[in-house]
Amino acid sequence: MASPSPSFMLPWSSSSCSLGCQICSKGGGSESWIEPVPIHVVTEPSQLPCPFLEPDPQHQLTIGFDCEGVDLARHGRLCIMQLAFEDAVYLIDAVEGGDSLMQACKPALESAYVTKVVHDCKRDSEALYFQYGIKLHNVFDTQIAYSLIKEQQGKKWIPDDYISFVGLLANECFCGVIYDEKEEVRSLMRKDPDFWMKRPLTERMKRVAADDVRFLLHICHKMVEKLEELSLWQLAVRGSLYCRCFCVDDNGFKDWPVLPHPPKKLVAESAQLQEEVLAVVDVPPGKMGCVIGKKGASILSIKEACRASIFMGGAKGPPNKIFVIGALKEVRKAEAILRGRMF
């Protein structure tokens, strides 16, 4: 049975600014969303809001969401999970709180009653699944939403044309924040890969972790104003597929929630509806180079030939697998070309 049509809970207010960011927006009107909010470090479930710990269909939530860690993926270490509410940011300390704290968060992370606003959910979802057995569900992925908005506006589809989080923050249509400190921290992480393992958390670590989620509710609100009903459904489906993308195991996604069903109005009125799927292509040992080609030329040509998103696990894994997400017809086309390059 298909799941209900997507229904994103929209924040009526949003998140805030900190010393690590600069506001560059020239627009007028209320700027309450840039006011600072408290940042709470959480090591015990009792420190989290009850509506988050006990998801309720009568009191649905929308929260900003992100994760930080060391080589964040199936084999890395998830260190902090950030949650942005309207009135505060909570930093879930997975290092200090351990599995019991993360398991307390599982119902909300898997709930259809809690919308998680995130920018590029793939690796966060992979880490949650393999490290804690959590299947991230009901995400509003701002990276996907941005692409859909540009598609609505007539922009030509280009493979791998994804906006970065820093780029999205700087875009005055959605936020208008300059986030220079993000690159500074990335530089520190390159020098010290265990940066997010350090305890106690420094003020800078808290600030940067909070800045990665505190604007997401505001961005979500701005994006929903622009997204058409078809795009909202596509966003819900693609978000679900992106969540499970790198989470492949022997179950083949059988225990994941079913994909959102399109609203009846769209089924009746739209000829543009296309089933969207995720395909996992196994690459025989030693054949990945044939698929990628010299300087990536082969895989780029495949991406250009198919209107589908194609991902590889890379150094973080999973190895010898290629993931294809998109309309069924385009995904099957990509699969055929990929297999042709292997032999």
mmCIF file of C-alpha atoms in Angstrom:
data_model
loop_
_atom_site.group_PDB
_atom_site.id
_atom_site.type_symbol
_atom_site.label_atom_id
_atom_site.label_comp_id
_atom_site.label_asym_id
_atom_site.label_seq_id
_atom_site.Cartn_x
_atom_site.Cartn_y
_atom_site.Cartn_z
ATOM 1 C CA MET A 1 0.000 0.000 0.000
ATOM 2 C CA ALA A 2 1.322 3.433 -0.890
ATOM 3 C CA SER A 3 1.968 5.970 1.819
ATOM 4 C CA PRO A 4 -0.048 9.190 2.092
ATOM 5 C CA SER A 5 0.836 12.115 -0.115
ATOM 6 C CA PRO A 6 3.632 14.302 1.246
ATOM 7 C CA SER A 7 2.640 16.931 3.776
ATOM 8 C CA PHE A 8 5.539 19.050 4.948
ATOM 9 C CA MET A 9 4.889 20.933 8.180
ATOM 10 C CA LEU A 10 5.970 24.506 7.599
ATOM 11 C CA PRO A 11 7.646 26.663 10.242
ATOM 12 C CA TRP A 12 5.863 29.960 10.848
ATOM 13 C CA SER A 13 9.060 31.376 12.274
ATOM 14 C CA SER A 14 12.566 30.190 11.672
ATOM 15 C CA SER A 15 16.116 30.063 12.858
ATOM 16 C CA SER A 16 18.803 32.514 13.776
ATOM 17 C CA CYS A 17 22.183 34.053 13.227
ATOM 18 C CA SER A 18 25.408 33.646 15.165
ATOM 19 C CA LEU A 19 28.805 35.257 15.197
ATOM 20 C CA GLY A 20 30.056 32.774 12.587
ATOM 21 C CA CYS A 21 27.839 34.172 9.807
ATOM 22 C CA GLN A 22 27.217 37.545 8.186
ATOM 23 C CA ILE A 23 23.849 38.682 6.858
ATOM 24 C CA CYS A 24 24.100 40.024 3.329
ATOM 25 C CA SER A 25 20.407 40.264 2.427
ATOM 26 C CA LYS A 26 19.233 43.725 1.377
ATOM 27 C CA GLY A 27 15.544 42.889 1.616
ATOM 28 C CA GLY A 28 13.257 44.713 4.008
ATOM 29 C CA GLY A 29 10.654 43.367 6.362
ATOM 30 C CA SER A 30 10.930 41.380 9.552
ATOM 31 C CA GLU A 31 14.316 39.833 10.267
ATOM 32 C CA SER A 32 13.343 37.963 13.448
ATOM 33 C CA TRP A 33 14.718 34.724 11.999
ATOM 34 C CA ILE A 34 18.302 36.019 12.322
ATOM 35 C CA GLU A 35 18.081 36.661 16.064
ATOM 36 C CA PRO A 36 20.287 34.377 18.203
ATOM 37 C CA VAL A 37 18.702 31.370 19.908
ATOM 38 C CA PRO A 38 20.054 29.185 22.726
ATOM 39 C CA ILE A 39 22.359 26.297 21.848
ATOM 40 C CA HIS A 40 21.948 23.233 24.085
ATOM 41 C CA VAL A 41 24.438 20.352 24.232
ATOM 42 C CA VAL A 42 22.487 17.138 24.855
ATOM 43 C CA THR A 43 23.951 14.029 26.501
ATOM 44 C CA GLU A 44 20.718 12.637 28.019
ATOM 45 C CA PRO A 45 17.318 12.071 26.357
ATOM 46 C CA SER A 46 15.610 14.049 29.138
ATOM 47 C CA GLN A 47 17.305 17.194 27.794
ATOM 48 C CA LEU A 48 15.316 17.012 24.545
ATOM 49 C CA PRO A 49 11.814 18.450 23.960
ATOM 50 C CA CYS A 50 9.021 15.935 24.613
ATOM 51 C CA PRO A 51 7.288 16.606 21.244
ATOM 52 C CA PHE A 52 10.476 15.404 19.550
ATOM 53 C CA LEU A 53 10.898 12.298 21.710
ATOM 54 C CA GLU A 54 7.226 11.333 21.294
ATOM 55 C CA PRO A 55 6.095 12.095 17.716
ATOM 56 C CA ASP A 56 2.379 12.862 17.531
ATOM 57 C CA PRO A 57 0.199 13.237 14.427
ATOM 58 C CA GLN A 58 -1.728 15.984 16.229
ATOM 59 C CA HIS A 59 1.423 18.014 16.917
ATOM 60 C CA GLN A 60 3.659 17.572 13.895
ATOM 61 C CA LEU A 61 7.102 19.144 13.853
ATOM 62 C CA THR A 62 9.517 20.583 11.318
ATOM 63 C CA ILE A 63 13.146 20.750 12.421
ATOM 64 C CA GLY A 64 16.499 21.590 10.854
ATOM 65 C CA PHE A 65 18.765 18.548 10.775
ATOM 66 C CA ASP A 66 22.433 17.722 10.135
ATOM 67 C CA CYS A 67 25.203 15.437 11.373
ATOM 68 C CA GLU A 68 28.925 15.931 11.977
ATOM 69 C CA GLY A 69 31.537 13.247 12.361
ATOM 70 C CA VAL A 70 34.777 11.615 11.331
ATOM 71 C CA ASP A 71 34.594 10.194 7.778
ATOM 72 C CA LEU A 72 30.833 10.343 8.156
ATOM 73 C CA ALA A 73 29.429 7.257 6.419
ATOM 74 C CA ARG A 74 28.803 3.608 7.271
ATOM 75 C CA HIS A 75 32.316 3.001 8.631
ATOM 76 C CA GLY A 76 33.073 6.448 10.055
ATOM 77 C CA ARG A 77 31.934 7.909 13.355
ATOM 78 C CA LEU A 78 28.883 10.066 13.861
ATOM 79 C CA CYS A 79 29.838 12.528 16.609
ATOM 80 C CA ILE A 80 27.131 15.213 16.716
ATOM 81 C CA MET A 81 23.589 15.391 15.415
ATOM 82 C CA GLN A 82 22.150 18.903 15.188
ATOM 83 C CA LEU A 83 18.446 19.699 15.561
ATOM 84 C CA ALA A 84 17.120 23.225 14.960
ATOM 85 C CA PHE A 85 13.759 24.137 16.492
ATOM 86 C CA GLU A 86 12.044 27.517 16.255
ATOM 87 C CA ASP A 87 13.372 28.623 19.631
ATOM 88 C CA ALA A 88 16.631 26.684 20.141
ATOM 89 C CA VAL A 89 19.306 24.453 18.607
ATOM 90 C CA TYR A 90 20.068 21.096 20.223
ATOM 91 C CA LEU A 91 23.443 19.433 19.669
ATOM 92 C CA ILE A 92 23.036 15.688 20.257
ATOM 93 C CA ASP A 93 26.429 14.527 21.543
ATOM 94 C CA ALA A 94 26.678 10.955 20.257
ATOM 95 C CA VAL A 95 30.203 10.607 21.676
ATOM 96 C CA GLU A 96 29.154 11.346 25.263
ATOM 97 C CA GLY A 97 25.541 10.157 25.089
ATOM 98 C CA GLY A 98 26.248 6.963 23.190
ATOM 99 C CA ASP A 99 23.791 4.493 21.718
ATOM 100 C CA SER A 100 21.090 5.044 24.347
ATOM 101 C CA LEU A 101 20.824 8.722 23.411
ATOM 102 C CA MET A 102 20.692 7.988 19.694
ATOM 103 C CA GLN A 103 18.072 5.280 20.164
ATOM 104 C CA ALA A 104 15.919 7.777 22.055
ATOM 105 C CA CYS A 105 15.995 9.910 18.881
ATOM 106 C CA LYS A 106 15.103 7.010 16.579
ATOM 107 C CA PRO A 107 11.283 7.357 16.719
ATOM 108 C CA ALA A 108 11.452 11.004 15.597
ATOM 109 C CA LEU A 109 14.067 10.386 12.905
ATOM 110 C CA GLU A 110 11.936 7.599 11.438
ATOM 111 C CA SER A 111 8.602 9.376 11.959
ATOM 112 C CA ALA A 112 6.340 10.734 9.243
ATOM 113 C CA TYR A 113 5.162 13.322 11.800
ATOM 114 C CA VAL A 114 8.572 15.001 12.076
ATOM 115 C CA THR A 115 9.880 16.674 8.914
ATOM 116 C CA LYS A 116 13.677 16.848 8.879
ATOM 117 C CA VAL A 117 14.977 19.778 6.802
ATOM 118 C CA VAL A 118 18.470 18.833 5.639
ATOM 119 C CA HIS A 119 20.934 19.703 2.890
ATOM 120 C CA ASP A 120 22.060 16.510 1.101
ATOM 121 C CA CYS A 121 20.886 13.678 3.341
ATOM 122 C CA LYS A 122 22.758 10.739 1.762
ATOM 123 C CA ARG A 123 25.796 10.352 4.035
ATOM 124 C CA ASP A 124 23.934 11.378 7.199
ATOM 125 C CA SER A 125 21.322 8.714 6.467
ATOM 126 C CA GLU A 126 23.999 6.111 5.750
ATOM 127 C CA ALA A 127 25.760 6.808 9.059
ATOM 128 C CA LEU A 128 22.498 6.627 11.023
ATOM 129 C CA TYR A 129 21.514 3.355 9.367
ATOM 130 C CA PHE A 130 24.748 1.421 9.729
ATOM 131 C CA GLN A 131 25.881 2.832 13.070
ATOM 132 C CA TYR A 132 22.529 2.977 14.893
ATOM 133 C CA GLY A 133 19.986 1.047 12.818
ATOM 134 C CA ILE A 134 17.989 4.223 12.157
ATOM 135 C CA LYS A 135 16.135 4.626 8.844
ATOM 136 C CA LEU A 136 15.930 8.369 8.235
ATOM 137 C CA HIS A 137 12.479 9.217 6.893
ATOM 138 C CA ASN A 138 10.394 12.227 5.834
ATOM 139 C CA VAL A 139 13.127 14.653 4.853
ATOM 140 C CA PHE A 140 12.866 17.995 3.092
ATOM 141 C CA ASP A 141 16.206 18.017 1.277
ATOM 142 C CA THR A 142 17.058 21.602 0.343
ATOM 143 C CA GLN A 143 19.588 20.491 -2.266
ATOM 144 C CA ILE A 144 16.879 18.564 -4.122
ATOM 145 C CA ALA A 145 14.349 21.379 -3.600
ATOM 146 C CA TYR A 146 16.718 23.949 -5.105
ATOM 147 C CA SER A 147 17.135 21.818 -8.258
ATOM 148 C CA LEU A 148 13.358 21.410 -8.591
ATOM 149 C CA ILE A 149 12.792 25.150 -8.266
ATOM 150 C CA LYS A 150 15.368 25.829 -10.972
ATOM 151 C CA GLU A 151 13.707 23.192 -13.152
ATOM 152 C CA GLN A 152 10.342 24.945 -12.689
ATOM 153 C CA GLN A 153 11.984 28.162 -13.817
ATOM 154 C CA GLY A 154 13.124 26.527 -17.053
ATOM 155 C CA LYS A 155 16.782 25.954 -16.271
ATOM 156 C CA LYS A 156 18.364 23.308 -18.502
ATOM 157 C CA TRP A 157 19.179 20.085 -16.664
ATOM 158 C CA ILE A 158 22.931 19.599 -16.159
ATOM 159 C CA PRO A 159 24.417 16.502 -14.485
ATOM 160 C CA ASP A 160 25.964 17.008 -11.027
ATOM 161 C CA ASP A 161 24.715 20.599 -10.913
ATOM 162 C CA TYR A 162 24.148 20.590 -7.154
ATOM 163 C CA ILE A 163 24.257 23.714 -5.018
ATOM 164 C CA SER A 164 26.509 23.588 -1.961
ATOM 165 C CA PHE A 165 25.161 24.450 1.473
ATOM 166 C CA VAL A 166 27.358 27.555 1.638
ATOM 167 C CA GLY A 167 26.110 28.568 -1.811
ATOM 168 C CA LEU A 168 22.490 28.107 -0.772
ATOM 169 C CA LEU A 169 22.982 30.199 2.363
ATOM 170 C CA ALA A 170 24.461 33.012 0.295
ATOM 171 C CA ASN A 171 21.547 32.994 -2.164
ATOM 172 C CA GLU A 172 19.398 36.017 -1.240
ATOM 173 C CA CYS A 173 16.268 34.377 -2.626
ATOM 174 C CA PHE A 174 16.395 31.883 0.229
ATOM 175 C CA CYS A 175 18.641 33.220 2.977
ATOM 176 C CA GLY A 176 21.374 35.767 2.193
ATOM 177 C CA VAL A 177 24.018 34.690 4.699
ATOM 178 C CA ILE A 178 27.783 34.617 4.131
ATOM 179 C CA TYR A 179 29.260 31.609 5.941
ATOM 180 C CA ASP A 180 33.045 32.106 5.742
ATOM 181 C CA GLU A 181 33.708 30.162 8.932
ATOM 182 C CA LYS A 182 32.545 26.929 7.287
ATOM 183 C CA GLU A 183 35.628 26.817 5.050
ATOM 184 C CA GLU A 184 37.868 27.669 7.991
ATOM 185 C CA VAL A 185 36.543 24.647 9.874
ATOM 186 C CA ARG A 186 36.919 22.434 6.814
ATOM 187 C CA SER A 187 40.571 23.459 6.724
ATOM 188 C CA LEU A 188 40.923 22.497 10.396
ATOM 189 C CA MET A 189 39.284 19.132 9.689
ATOM 190 C CA ARG A 190 41.744 18.416 6.887
ATOM 191 C CA LYS A 191 44.579 19.005 9.331
ATOM 192 C CA ASP A 192 42.878 17.113 12.150
ATOM 193 C CA PRO A 193 40.367 14.492 10.881
ATOM 194 C CA ASP A 194 39.276 13.805 14.489
ATOM 195 C CA PHE A 195 38.132 17.425 14.944
ATOM 196 C CA TRP A 196 34.539 16.476 15.882
ATOM 197 C CA MET A 197 35.680 13.810 18.367
ATOM 198 C CA LYS A 198 37.289 16.351 20.683
ATOM 199 C CA ARG A 199 35.646 16.954 24.055
ATOM 200 C CA PRO A 200 34.615 19.174 25.652
ATOM 201 C CA LEU A 201 33.101 20.943 22.679
ATOM 202 C CA THR A 202 34.673 24.369 22.187
ATOM 203 C CA GLU A 203 32.539 27.454 21.671
ATOM 204 C CA ARG A 204 33.593 27.472 18.039
ATOM 205 C CA MET A 205 32.545 23.833 17.563
ATOM 206 C CA LYS A 206 29.147 24.600 19.090
ATOM 207 C CA ARG A 207 28.710 27.718 16.956
ATOM 208 C CA VAL A 208 29.657 26.016 13.678
ATOM 209 C CA ALA A 209 27.497 22.968 14.395
ATOM 210 C CA ALA A 210 24.543 25.253 15.165
ATOM 211 C CA ASP A 211 25.132 27.417 12.080
ATOM 212 C CA ASP A 212 24.799 24.296 9.917
ATOM 213 C CA VAL A 213 21.131 23.966 10.911
ATOM 214 C CA ARG A 214 19.871 27.266 12.315
ATOM 215 C CA PHE A 215 18.866 28.733 8.921
ATOM 216 C CA LEU A 216 17.269 25.594 7.475
ATOM 217 C CA LEU A 217 13.732 26.338 8.676
ATOM 218 C CA HIS A 218 13.822 29.787 7.089
ATOM 219 C CA ILE A 219 15.148 28.321 3.820
ATOM 220 C CA CYS A 220 12.444 25.636 3.874
ATOM 221 C CA HIS A 221 9.740 28.279 4.271
ATOM 222 C CA LYS A 222 11.114 30.288 1.335
ATOM 223 C CA MET A 223 11.371 27.205 -0.863
ATOM 224 C CA VAL A 224 7.853 25.970 -0.182
ATOM 225 C CA GLU A 225 6.557 29.346 -1.343
ATOM 226 C CA LYS A 226 8.101 28.607 -4.741
ATOM 227 C CA LEU A 227 7.507 24.859 -5.117
ATOM 228 C CA GLU A 228 4.541 23.717 -7.182
ATOM 229 C CA GLU A 229 2.463 20.715 -6.094
ATOM 230 C CA LEU A 230 4.163 18.388 -8.578
ATOM 231 C CA SER A 231 7.572 19.497 -7.356
ATOM 232 C CA LEU A 232 6.560 18.960 -3.719
ATOM 233 C CA TRP A 233 5.632 15.370 -4.490
ATOM 234 C CA GLN A 234 8.862 14.831 -6.441
ATOM 235 C CA LEU A 235 10.788 16.309 -3.513
ATOM 236 C CA ALA A 236 9.190 13.859 -1.084
ATOM 237 C CA VAL A 237 9.920 10.869 -3.333
ATOM 238 C CA ARG A 238 13.483 11.856 -4.156
ATOM 239 C CA GLY A 239 14.161 12.641 -0.511
ATOM 240 C CA SER A 240 13.053 9.106 0.380
ATOM 241 C CA LEU A 241 15.262 7.628 -2.336
ATOM 242 C CA TYR A 242 18.264 9.740 -1.332
ATOM 243 C CA CYS A 243 17.859 8.617 2.292
ATOM 244 C CA ARG A 244 18.240 4.967 1.313
ATOM 245 C CA CYS A 245 20.750 5.518 -1.504
ATOM 246 C CA PHE A 246 23.956 4.410 0.278
ATOM 247 C CA CYS A 247 22.112 2.175 2.775
ATOM 248 C CA VAL A 248 22.116 -0.881 0.535
ATOM 249 C CA ASP A 249 22.427 -4.212 2.307
ATOM 250 C CA ASP A 250 21.199 -7.789 1.851
ATOM 251 C CA ASN A 251 17.590 -6.708 2.527
ATOM 252 C CA GLY A 252 17.435 -4.598 -0.617
ATOM 253 C CA PHE A 253 15.500 -1.789 1.152
ATOM 254 C CA LYS A 254 12.575 -4.117 1.951
ATOM 255 C CA ASP A 255 12.249 -2.810 5.512
ATOM 256 C CA TRP A 256 12.224 0.884 4.486
ATOM 257 C CA PRO A 257 8.968 2.897 4.352
ATOM 258 C CA VAL A 258 7.061 2.828 1.082
ATOM 259 C CA LEU A 259 7.501 5.807 -1.193
ATOM 260 C CA PRO A 260 4.983 8.684 -1.033
ATOM 261 C CA HIS A 261 2.015 8.270 -3.333
ATOM 262 C CA PRO A 262 1.120 11.257 -5.543
ATOM 263 C CA PRO A 263 -1.920 13.299 -4.472
ATOM 264 C CA LYS A 264 -5.120 12.310 -6.287
ATOM 265 C CA LYS A 265 -5.341 15.773 -7.824
ATOM 266 C CA LEU A 266 -1.986 15.294 -9.534
ATOM 267 C CA VAL A 267 -2.942 11.834 -10.775
ATOM 268 C CA ALA A 268 -6.124 13.223 -12.309
ATOM 269 C CA GLU A 269 -4.692 16.402 -13.806
ATOM 270 C CA SER A 270 -1.047 15.819 -14.648
ATOM 271 C CA ALA A 271 0.403 14.008 -17.609
ATOM 272 C CA GLN A 272 3.912 14.699 -16.239
ATOM 273 C CA LEU A 273 3.801 12.105 -13.462
ATOM 274 C CA GLN A 274 6.565 9.547 -13.800
ATOM 275 C CA GLU A 275 7.487 6.788 -11.383
ATOM 276 C CA GLU A 276 10.832 7.559 -9.730
ATOM 277 C CA VAL A 277 13.105 4.750 -8.602
ATOM 278 C CA LEU A 278 16.497 3.906 -7.161
ATOM 279 C CA ALA A 279 18.597 1.301 -8.951
ATOM 280 C CA VAL A 280 21.768 -0.258 -7.539
ATOM 281 C CA VAL A 281 24.197 -1.434 -10.208
ATOM 282 C CA ASP A 282 26.833 -3.952 -9.111
ATOM 283 C CA VAL A 283 30.196 -3.408 -10.767
ATOM 284 C CA PRO A 284 32.449 -6.494 -11.136
ATOM 285 C CA PRO A 285 35.882 -6.264 -9.462
ATOM 286 C CA GLY A 286 38.333 -4.337 -11.610
ATOM 287 C CA LYS A 287 35.647 -2.825 -13.851
ATOM 288 C CA MET A 288 34.977 0.459 -12.067
ATOM 289 C CA GLY A 289 37.786 2.124 -14.021
ATOM 290 C CA CYS A 290 36.046 1.182 -17.286
ATOM 291 C CA VAL A 291 32.851 2.839 -16.081
ATOM 292 C CA ILE A 292 34.550 5.999 -14.835
ATOM 293 C CA GLY A 293 36.948 6.356 -17.776
ATOM 294 C CA LYS A 294 39.991 8.567 -18.146
ATOM 295 C CA LYS A 295 39.580 11.669 -15.947
ATOM 296 C CA GLY A 296 35.927 10.695 -15.462
ATOM 297 C CA ALA A 297 35.044 11.099 -19.146
ATOM 298 C CA SER A 298 33.045 7.867 -19.416
ATOM 299 C CA ILE A 299 30.819 8.365 -16.385
ATOM 300 C CA LEU A 300 30.254 11.994 -17.378
ATOM 301 C CA SER A 301 29.056 10.932 -20.826
ATOM 302 C CA ILE A 302 26.618 8.482 -19.196
ATOM 303 C CA LYS A 303 25.275 11.205 -16.920
ATOM 304 C CA GLU A 304 24.820 13.521 -19.903
ATOM 305 C CA ALA A 305 22.945 10.820 -21.843
ATOM 306 C CA CYS A 306 20.458 10.117 -19.032
ATOM 307 C CA ARG A 307 18.362 12.574 -17.075
ATOM 308 C CA ALA A 308 19.096 10.799 -13.820
ATOM 309 C CA SER A 309 21.310 11.289 -10.778
ATOM 310 C CA ILE A 310 24.238 8.858 -10.643
ATOM 311 C CA PHE A 311 26.306 8.395 -7.484
ATOM 312 C CA MET A 312 29.292 6.254 -6.521
ATOM 313 C CA GLY A 313 30.378 5.418 -3.009
ATOM 314 C CA GLY A 314 33.958 6.527 -3.619
ATOM 315 C CA ALA A 315 36.544 6.162 -0.864
ATOM 316 C CA LYS A 316 33.852 5.953 1.856
ATOM 317 C CA GLY A 317 32.019 3.145 0.083
ATOM 318 C CA PRO A 318 30.056 1.156 -0.561
ATOM 319 C CA PRO A 319 32.577 -0.147 -3.106
ATOM 320 C CA ASN A 320 31.785 -1.634 -6.498
ATOM 321 C CA LYS A 321 28.276 -0.188 -6.613
ATOM 322 C CA ILE A 322 26.694 2.634 -8.578
ATOM 323 C CA PHE A 323 23.408 4.239 -7.537
ATOM 324 C CA VAL A 324 20.977 5.719 -10.057
ATOM 325 C CA ILE A 325 17.964 7.819 -9.034
ATOM 326 C CA GLY A 326 15.378 9.309 -11.351
ATOM 327 C CA ALA A 327 12.384 8.595 -13.585
ATOM 328 C CA LEU A 328 12.038 4.880 -14.322
ATOM 329 C CA LYS A 329 12.700 5.233 -18.062
ATOM 330 C CA GLU A 330 15.891 7.266 -17.541
ATOM 331 C CA VAL A 331 17.147 4.970 -14.778
ATOM 332 C CA ARG A 332 16.728 1.878 -16.958
ATOM 333 C CA LYS A 333 18.559 3.671 -19.767
ATOM 334 C CA ALA A 334 21.430 4.512 -17.417
ATOM 335 C CA GLU A 335 21.587 0.926 -16.157
ATOM 336 C CA ALA A 336 21.899 -0.415 -19.698
ATOM 337 C CA ILE A 337 24.690 1.998 -20.616
ATOM 338 C CA LEU A 338 26.563 1.324 -17.369
ATOM 339 C CA ARG A 339 26.482 -2.414 -17.885
ATOM 340 C CA GLY A 340 27.597 -1.965 -21.471
ATOM 341 C CA ARG A 341 30.733 -0.163 -20.289
ATOM 342 C CA MET A 342 31.709 -3.022 -18.004
ATOM 343 C CA PHE A 343 32.282 -5.579 -20.759
#
